[in-house]
Tab-separated table of C-alpha atoms in Angstrom:
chain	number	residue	atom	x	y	z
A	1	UNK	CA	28.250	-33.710	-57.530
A	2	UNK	CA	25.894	-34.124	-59.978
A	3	UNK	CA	28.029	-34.771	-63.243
A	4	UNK	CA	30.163	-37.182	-60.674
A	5	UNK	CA	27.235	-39.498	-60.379
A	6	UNK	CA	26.639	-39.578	-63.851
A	7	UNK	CA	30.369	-39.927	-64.962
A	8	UNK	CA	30.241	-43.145	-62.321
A	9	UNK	CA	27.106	-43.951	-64.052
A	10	UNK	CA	28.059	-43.966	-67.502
A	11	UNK	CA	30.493	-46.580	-68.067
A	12	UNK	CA	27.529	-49.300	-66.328
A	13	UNK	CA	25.331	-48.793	-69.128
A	14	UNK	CA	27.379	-48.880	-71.835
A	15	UNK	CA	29.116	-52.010	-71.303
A	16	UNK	CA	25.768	-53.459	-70.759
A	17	UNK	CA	24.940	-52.292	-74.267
A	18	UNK	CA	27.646	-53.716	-76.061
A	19	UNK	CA	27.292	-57.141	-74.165
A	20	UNK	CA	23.787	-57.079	-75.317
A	21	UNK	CA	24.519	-56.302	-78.884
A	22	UNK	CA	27.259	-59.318	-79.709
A	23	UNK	CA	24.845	-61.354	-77.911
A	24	UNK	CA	21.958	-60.255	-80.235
A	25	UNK	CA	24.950	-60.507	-83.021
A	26	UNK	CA	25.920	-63.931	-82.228
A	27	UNK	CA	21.920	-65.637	-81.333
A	28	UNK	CA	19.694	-63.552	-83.695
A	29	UNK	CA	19.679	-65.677	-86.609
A	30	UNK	CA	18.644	-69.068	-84.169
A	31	UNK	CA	15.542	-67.072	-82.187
A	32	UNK	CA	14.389	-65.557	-85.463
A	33	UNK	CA	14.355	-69.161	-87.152
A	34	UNK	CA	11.949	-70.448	-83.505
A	35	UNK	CA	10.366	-67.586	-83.883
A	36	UNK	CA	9.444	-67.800	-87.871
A	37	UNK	CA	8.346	-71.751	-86.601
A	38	UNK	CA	6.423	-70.255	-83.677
A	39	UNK	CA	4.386	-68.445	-85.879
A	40	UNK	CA	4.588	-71.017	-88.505
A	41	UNK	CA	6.427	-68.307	-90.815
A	42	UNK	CA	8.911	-70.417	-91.486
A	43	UNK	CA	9.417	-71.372	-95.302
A	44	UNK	CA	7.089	-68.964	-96.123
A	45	UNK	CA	7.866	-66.560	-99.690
A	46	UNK	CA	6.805	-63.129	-100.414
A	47	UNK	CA	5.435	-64.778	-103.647
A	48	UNK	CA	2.422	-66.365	-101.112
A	49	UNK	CA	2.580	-69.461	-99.661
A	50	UNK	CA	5.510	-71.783	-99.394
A	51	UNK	CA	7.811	-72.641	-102.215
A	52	UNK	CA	6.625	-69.936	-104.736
A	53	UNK	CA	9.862	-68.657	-105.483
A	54	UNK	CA	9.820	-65.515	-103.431
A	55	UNK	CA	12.144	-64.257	-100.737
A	56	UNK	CA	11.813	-66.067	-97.073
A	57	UNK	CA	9.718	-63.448	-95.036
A	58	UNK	CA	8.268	-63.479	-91.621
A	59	UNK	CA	6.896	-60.137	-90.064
A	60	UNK	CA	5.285	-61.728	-87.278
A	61	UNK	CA	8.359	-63.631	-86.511
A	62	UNK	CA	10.891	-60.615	-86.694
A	63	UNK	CA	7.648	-58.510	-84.427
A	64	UNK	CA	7.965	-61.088	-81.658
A	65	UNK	CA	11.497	-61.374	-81.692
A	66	UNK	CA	11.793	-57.757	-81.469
A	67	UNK	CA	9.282	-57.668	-77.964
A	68	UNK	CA	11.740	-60.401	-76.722
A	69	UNK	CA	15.014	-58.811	-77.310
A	70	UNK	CA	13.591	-55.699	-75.664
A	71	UNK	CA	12.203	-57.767	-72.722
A	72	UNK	CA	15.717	-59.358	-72.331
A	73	UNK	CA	17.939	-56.350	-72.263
A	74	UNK	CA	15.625	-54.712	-69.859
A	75	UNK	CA	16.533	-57.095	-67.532
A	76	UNK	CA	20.239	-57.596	-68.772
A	77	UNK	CA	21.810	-57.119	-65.058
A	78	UNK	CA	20.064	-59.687	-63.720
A	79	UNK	CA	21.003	-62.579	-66.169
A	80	UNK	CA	24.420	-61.532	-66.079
A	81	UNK	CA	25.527	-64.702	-64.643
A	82	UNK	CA	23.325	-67.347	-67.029
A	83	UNK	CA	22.518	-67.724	-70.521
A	84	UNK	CA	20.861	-64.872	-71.666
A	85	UNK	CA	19.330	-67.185	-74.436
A	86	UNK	CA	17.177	-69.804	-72.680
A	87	UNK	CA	15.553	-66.517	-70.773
A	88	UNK	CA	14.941	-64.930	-74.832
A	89	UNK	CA	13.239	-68.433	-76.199
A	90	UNK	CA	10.919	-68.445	-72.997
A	91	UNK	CA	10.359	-64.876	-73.293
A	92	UNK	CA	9.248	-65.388	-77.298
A	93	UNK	CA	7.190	-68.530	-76.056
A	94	UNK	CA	5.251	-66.049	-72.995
A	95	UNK	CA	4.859	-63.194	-75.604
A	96	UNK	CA	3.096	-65.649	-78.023
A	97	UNK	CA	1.055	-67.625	-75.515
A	98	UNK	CA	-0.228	-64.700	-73.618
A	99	UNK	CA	-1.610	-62.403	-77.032
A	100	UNK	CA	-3.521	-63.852	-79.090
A	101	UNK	CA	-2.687	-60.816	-81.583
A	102	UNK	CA	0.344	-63.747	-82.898
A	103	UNK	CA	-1.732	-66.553	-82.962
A	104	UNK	CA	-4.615	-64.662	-85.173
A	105	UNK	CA	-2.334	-63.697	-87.656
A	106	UNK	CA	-1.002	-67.249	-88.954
A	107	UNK	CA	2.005	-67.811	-90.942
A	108	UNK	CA	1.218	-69.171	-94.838
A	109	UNK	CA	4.223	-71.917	-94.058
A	110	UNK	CA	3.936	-75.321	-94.646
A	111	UNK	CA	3.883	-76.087	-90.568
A	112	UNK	CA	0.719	-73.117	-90.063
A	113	UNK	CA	-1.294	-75.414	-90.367
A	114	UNK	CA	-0.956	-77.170	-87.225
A	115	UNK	CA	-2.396	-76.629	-84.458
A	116	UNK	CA	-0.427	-73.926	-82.286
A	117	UNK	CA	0.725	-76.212	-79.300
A	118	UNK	CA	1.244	-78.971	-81.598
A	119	UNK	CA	3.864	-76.599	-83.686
A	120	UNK	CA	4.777	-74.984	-80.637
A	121	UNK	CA	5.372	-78.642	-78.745
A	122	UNK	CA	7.266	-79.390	-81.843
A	123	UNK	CA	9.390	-76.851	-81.848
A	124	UNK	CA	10.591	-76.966	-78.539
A	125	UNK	CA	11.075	-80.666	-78.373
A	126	UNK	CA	12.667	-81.134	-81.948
A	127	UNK	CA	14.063	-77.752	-82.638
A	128	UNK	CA	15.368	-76.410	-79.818
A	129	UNK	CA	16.100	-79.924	-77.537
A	130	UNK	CA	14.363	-78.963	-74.861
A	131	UNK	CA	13.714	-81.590	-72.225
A	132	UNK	CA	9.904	-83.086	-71.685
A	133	UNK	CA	10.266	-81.759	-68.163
A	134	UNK	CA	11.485	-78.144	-69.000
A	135	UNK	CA	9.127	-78.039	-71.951
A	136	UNK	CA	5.748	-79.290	-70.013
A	137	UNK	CA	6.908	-76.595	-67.505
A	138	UNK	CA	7.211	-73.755	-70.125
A	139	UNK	CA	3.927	-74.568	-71.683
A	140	UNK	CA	1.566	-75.317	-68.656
A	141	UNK	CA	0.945	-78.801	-70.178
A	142	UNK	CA	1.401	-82.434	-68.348
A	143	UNK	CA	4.670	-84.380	-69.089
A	144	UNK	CA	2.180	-87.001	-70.823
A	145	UNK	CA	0.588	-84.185	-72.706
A	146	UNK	CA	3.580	-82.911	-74.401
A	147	UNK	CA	4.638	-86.064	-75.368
A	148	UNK	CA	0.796	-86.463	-77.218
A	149	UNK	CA	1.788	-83.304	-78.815
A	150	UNK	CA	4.687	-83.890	-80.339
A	151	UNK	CA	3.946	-87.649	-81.558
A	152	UNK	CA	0.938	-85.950	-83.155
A	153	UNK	CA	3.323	-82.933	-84.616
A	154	UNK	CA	5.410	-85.575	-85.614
A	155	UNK	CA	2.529	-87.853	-87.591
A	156	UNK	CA	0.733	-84.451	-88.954
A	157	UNK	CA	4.236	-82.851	-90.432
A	158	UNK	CA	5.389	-86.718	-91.864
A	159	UNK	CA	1.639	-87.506	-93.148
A	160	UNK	CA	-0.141	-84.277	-93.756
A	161	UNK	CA	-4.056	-84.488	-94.564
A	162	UNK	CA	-5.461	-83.556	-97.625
A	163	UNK	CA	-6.271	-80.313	-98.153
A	164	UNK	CA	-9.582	-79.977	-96.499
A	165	UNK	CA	-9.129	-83.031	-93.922
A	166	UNK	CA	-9.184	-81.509	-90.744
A	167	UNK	CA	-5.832	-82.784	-88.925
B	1	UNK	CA	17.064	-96.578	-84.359
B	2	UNK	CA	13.863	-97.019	-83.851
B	3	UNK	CA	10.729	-95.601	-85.930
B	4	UNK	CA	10.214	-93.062	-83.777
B	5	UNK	CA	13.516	-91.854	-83.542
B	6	UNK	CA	13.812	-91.948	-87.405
B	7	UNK	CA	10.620	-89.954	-87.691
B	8	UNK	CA	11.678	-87.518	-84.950
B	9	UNK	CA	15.619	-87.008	-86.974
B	10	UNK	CA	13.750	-86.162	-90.278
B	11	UNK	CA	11.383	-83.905	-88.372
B	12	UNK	CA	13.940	-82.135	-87.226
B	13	UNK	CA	15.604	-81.675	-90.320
B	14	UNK	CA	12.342	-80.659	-91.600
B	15	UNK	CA	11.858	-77.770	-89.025
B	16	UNK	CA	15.860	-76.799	-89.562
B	17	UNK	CA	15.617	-76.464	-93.434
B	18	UNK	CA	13.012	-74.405	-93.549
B	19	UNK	CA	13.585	-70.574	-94.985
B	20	UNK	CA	13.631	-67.816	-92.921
B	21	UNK	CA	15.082	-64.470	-93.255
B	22	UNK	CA	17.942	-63.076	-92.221
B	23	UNK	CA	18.134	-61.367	-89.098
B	24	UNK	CA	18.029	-57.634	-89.660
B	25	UNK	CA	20.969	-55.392	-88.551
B	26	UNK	CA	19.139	-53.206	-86.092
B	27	UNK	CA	17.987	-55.885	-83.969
B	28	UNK	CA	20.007	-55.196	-80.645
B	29	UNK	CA	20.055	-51.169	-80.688
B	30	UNK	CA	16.414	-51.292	-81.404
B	31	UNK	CA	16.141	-53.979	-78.460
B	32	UNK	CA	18.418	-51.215	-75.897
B	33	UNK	CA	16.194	-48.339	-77.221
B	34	UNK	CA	13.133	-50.119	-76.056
B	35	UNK	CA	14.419	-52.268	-73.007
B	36	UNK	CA	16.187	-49.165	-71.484
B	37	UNK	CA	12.751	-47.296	-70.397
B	38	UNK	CA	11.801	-50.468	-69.199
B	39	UNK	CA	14.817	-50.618	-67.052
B	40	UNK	CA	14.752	-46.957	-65.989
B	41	UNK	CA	10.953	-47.613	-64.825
B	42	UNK	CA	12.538	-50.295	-62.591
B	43	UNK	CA	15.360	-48.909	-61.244
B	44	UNK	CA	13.010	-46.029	-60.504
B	45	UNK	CA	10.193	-48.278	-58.907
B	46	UNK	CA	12.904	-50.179	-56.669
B	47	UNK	CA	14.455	-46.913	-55.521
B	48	UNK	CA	10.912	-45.660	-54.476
B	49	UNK	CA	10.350	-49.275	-52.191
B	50	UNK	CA	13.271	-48.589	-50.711
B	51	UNK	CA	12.324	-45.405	-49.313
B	52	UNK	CA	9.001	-45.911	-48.665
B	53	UNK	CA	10.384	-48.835	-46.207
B	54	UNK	CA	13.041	-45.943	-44.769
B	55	UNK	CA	9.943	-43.878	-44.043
B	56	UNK	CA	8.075	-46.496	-42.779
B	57	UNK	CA	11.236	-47.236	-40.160
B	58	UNK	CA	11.800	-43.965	-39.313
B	59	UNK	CA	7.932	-43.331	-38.622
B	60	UNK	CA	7.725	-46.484	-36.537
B	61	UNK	CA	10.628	-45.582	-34.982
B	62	UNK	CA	9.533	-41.177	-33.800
B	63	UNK	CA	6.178	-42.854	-32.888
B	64	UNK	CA	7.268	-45.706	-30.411
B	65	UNK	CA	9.933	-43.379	-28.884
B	66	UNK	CA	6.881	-40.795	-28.409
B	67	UNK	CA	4.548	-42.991	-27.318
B	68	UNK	CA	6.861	-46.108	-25.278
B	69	UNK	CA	4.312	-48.349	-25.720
B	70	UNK	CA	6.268	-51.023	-24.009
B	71	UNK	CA	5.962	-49.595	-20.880
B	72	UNK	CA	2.743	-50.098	-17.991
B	73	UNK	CA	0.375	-46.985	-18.332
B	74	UNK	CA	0.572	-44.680	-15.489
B	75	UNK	CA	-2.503	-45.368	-13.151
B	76	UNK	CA	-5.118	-42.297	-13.875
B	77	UNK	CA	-7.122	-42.867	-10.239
B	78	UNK	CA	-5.963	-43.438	-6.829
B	79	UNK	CA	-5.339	-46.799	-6.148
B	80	UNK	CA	-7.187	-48.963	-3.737
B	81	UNK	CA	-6.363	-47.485	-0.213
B	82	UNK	CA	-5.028	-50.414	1.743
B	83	UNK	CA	-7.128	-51.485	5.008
B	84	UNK	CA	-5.687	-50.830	8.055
C-alpha cells in the first residue's frame, strides 16, 4: 500500500516541477534585472565600477534571486491560480528589506549610490509599473511618501551630485 | 508631456538599459532543490495540526461522554424532609 501512495504521489510533484522551471525559463532574465537594480548591481563590470569594460556581474543580485525562486516554488500549489511573478518581485523586495546582509554589501553601479528606498521606490514605480497604492503597500511607506521618493530618485539619477556632495 | 513625465520616460530607460547578466541555467532546479524541504516541512507541519485537532475531538469527546457534564449532579445528602 505503500508504493501505491507514492505512485499516486509522484506524478503531483513532478508536474509542479516542470511548471516551475518554464516559469523560471520564461521570467528569470526580468527578476534578475530588479534584482541587479535592487541591489544597485545593475551596470556594474567585473573590471570595477560601471562602464570599465568588463562583463555585467551581480552576485548579490543572482543571491537574492536565488532565496526568492526557492521561496516561490515552496509555495507553488498555492499560487497555482495567479501570477506566480508579482508573488517572486515581493518576495525579492521582503528578502532585501528584512536582512540587512543585501543592503551592507552595495552594488558599485551607477544607481548604488542612492539611497536604498529611493532606488528601491524607483524601481518599483519606473521599472516594474507598479501602482503608488500597491507600491506604498509593499514598502510600509505613505502614498505621499513614495511619491517623495521617487521625484527625488528621479532628480538624483537625472542630476547626480558631485562626487562627494551628499545627495 | 509634461516635465515630469519626460523625466520619468528617460528614467525608465535609464533603469532598463542598464547591464546585467544573464540569468544562469540552473536557476529553477536549484530553486525546487531548495523550495522542496521547505514544502515537505509544511506539508508535514499541516498534517500534524490536523491531528492534533482529531485528538483534541476525540478527547473532548471520551471525556464528556464519561463525565455528562450536561446533566444536574445527583444530590449527595438527603434532601430537606418535607413538613407534615
Amino acid at each position: 500500500m505503500a508504493s501505491a501512495r507514492r505512485r499516486a504521489a509522484r506524478p503531483r510533484q513532478p508536474d509542479g516541477a516542470r511548471e516551475f522551471a518554464a516559469y523560471v525559463d520564461g521570467a528569470a532574465p526580468r527578476l534578475l534585472r530588479t534584482a541587479a537594480l535592487l541591489t544597485g548591481e545593475a551596470g556594474q563590470a567585473t573590471g570595477g565600477g560601471p562602464g570599465a569594460g568588463g562583463e555585467p556581474t551581480a552576485p548579490l543580485a543572482l543571491a537574492l534571486l536565488r532565496r526568492a525562486l526557492a521561496r516561490t516554488y515552496a509555495v507553488w500549489d498555492r499560487l497555482e491560480r495567479t501570477d506566480p511573478y508579482d508573488h517572486t518581485r515581493a518576495e525579492l523586495l521582503a528578502l532585501f528589506l528584512r536582512s540587512s546582509w543585501y543592503r551592507r554589501r552595495r552594488g558599485r553601479g551607477p544607481l548604488a549610490a542612492l539611497p536604498a528606498r529611493v532606488r528601491l521606490v524607483l524601481v518599483l514605480r519606473l521599472y516594474e509599473g507598479v501602482a503608488e497604492e500597491q507600491a506604498a503597500a509593499l514598502l510600509g511607506l505613505s502614498v505621499d511618501r513614495v511619491r517623495l521618493l521617487c521625484a527625488r530618485g528621479v532628480h538624483l539619477v537625472l542630476h547626480p551630485p558631485a562626487s562627494g556632495a551628499a545627495p | 508631456m509634461s516635465l515630469a513625465d519626460r523625466e520619468e520616460s528617460a528614467v525608465r530607460e535609464v533603469l532598463a538599459g542598464l547591464a546585467v547578466p544573464f540569468a544562469p541555467s540552473g536557476l529553477a532546479a536549484e530553486a525546487v532543490r531548495r523550495g522542496r524541504g521547505a514544502r515537505r516541512w509544511r506539508a508535514r507541519l499541516r498534517r500534524a495540526g490536523w491531528v492534533l485537532l482529531c485528538g483534541a475531538v476525540l478527547v473532548f469527546t471520551v471525556w464528556a461522554a464519561r463525565t455528562r457534564p450536561w446533566t444536574v449532579p445527583e444530590e449527595v445528602t438527603t434532601p430537606p424532609y418535607p413538613r407534615w
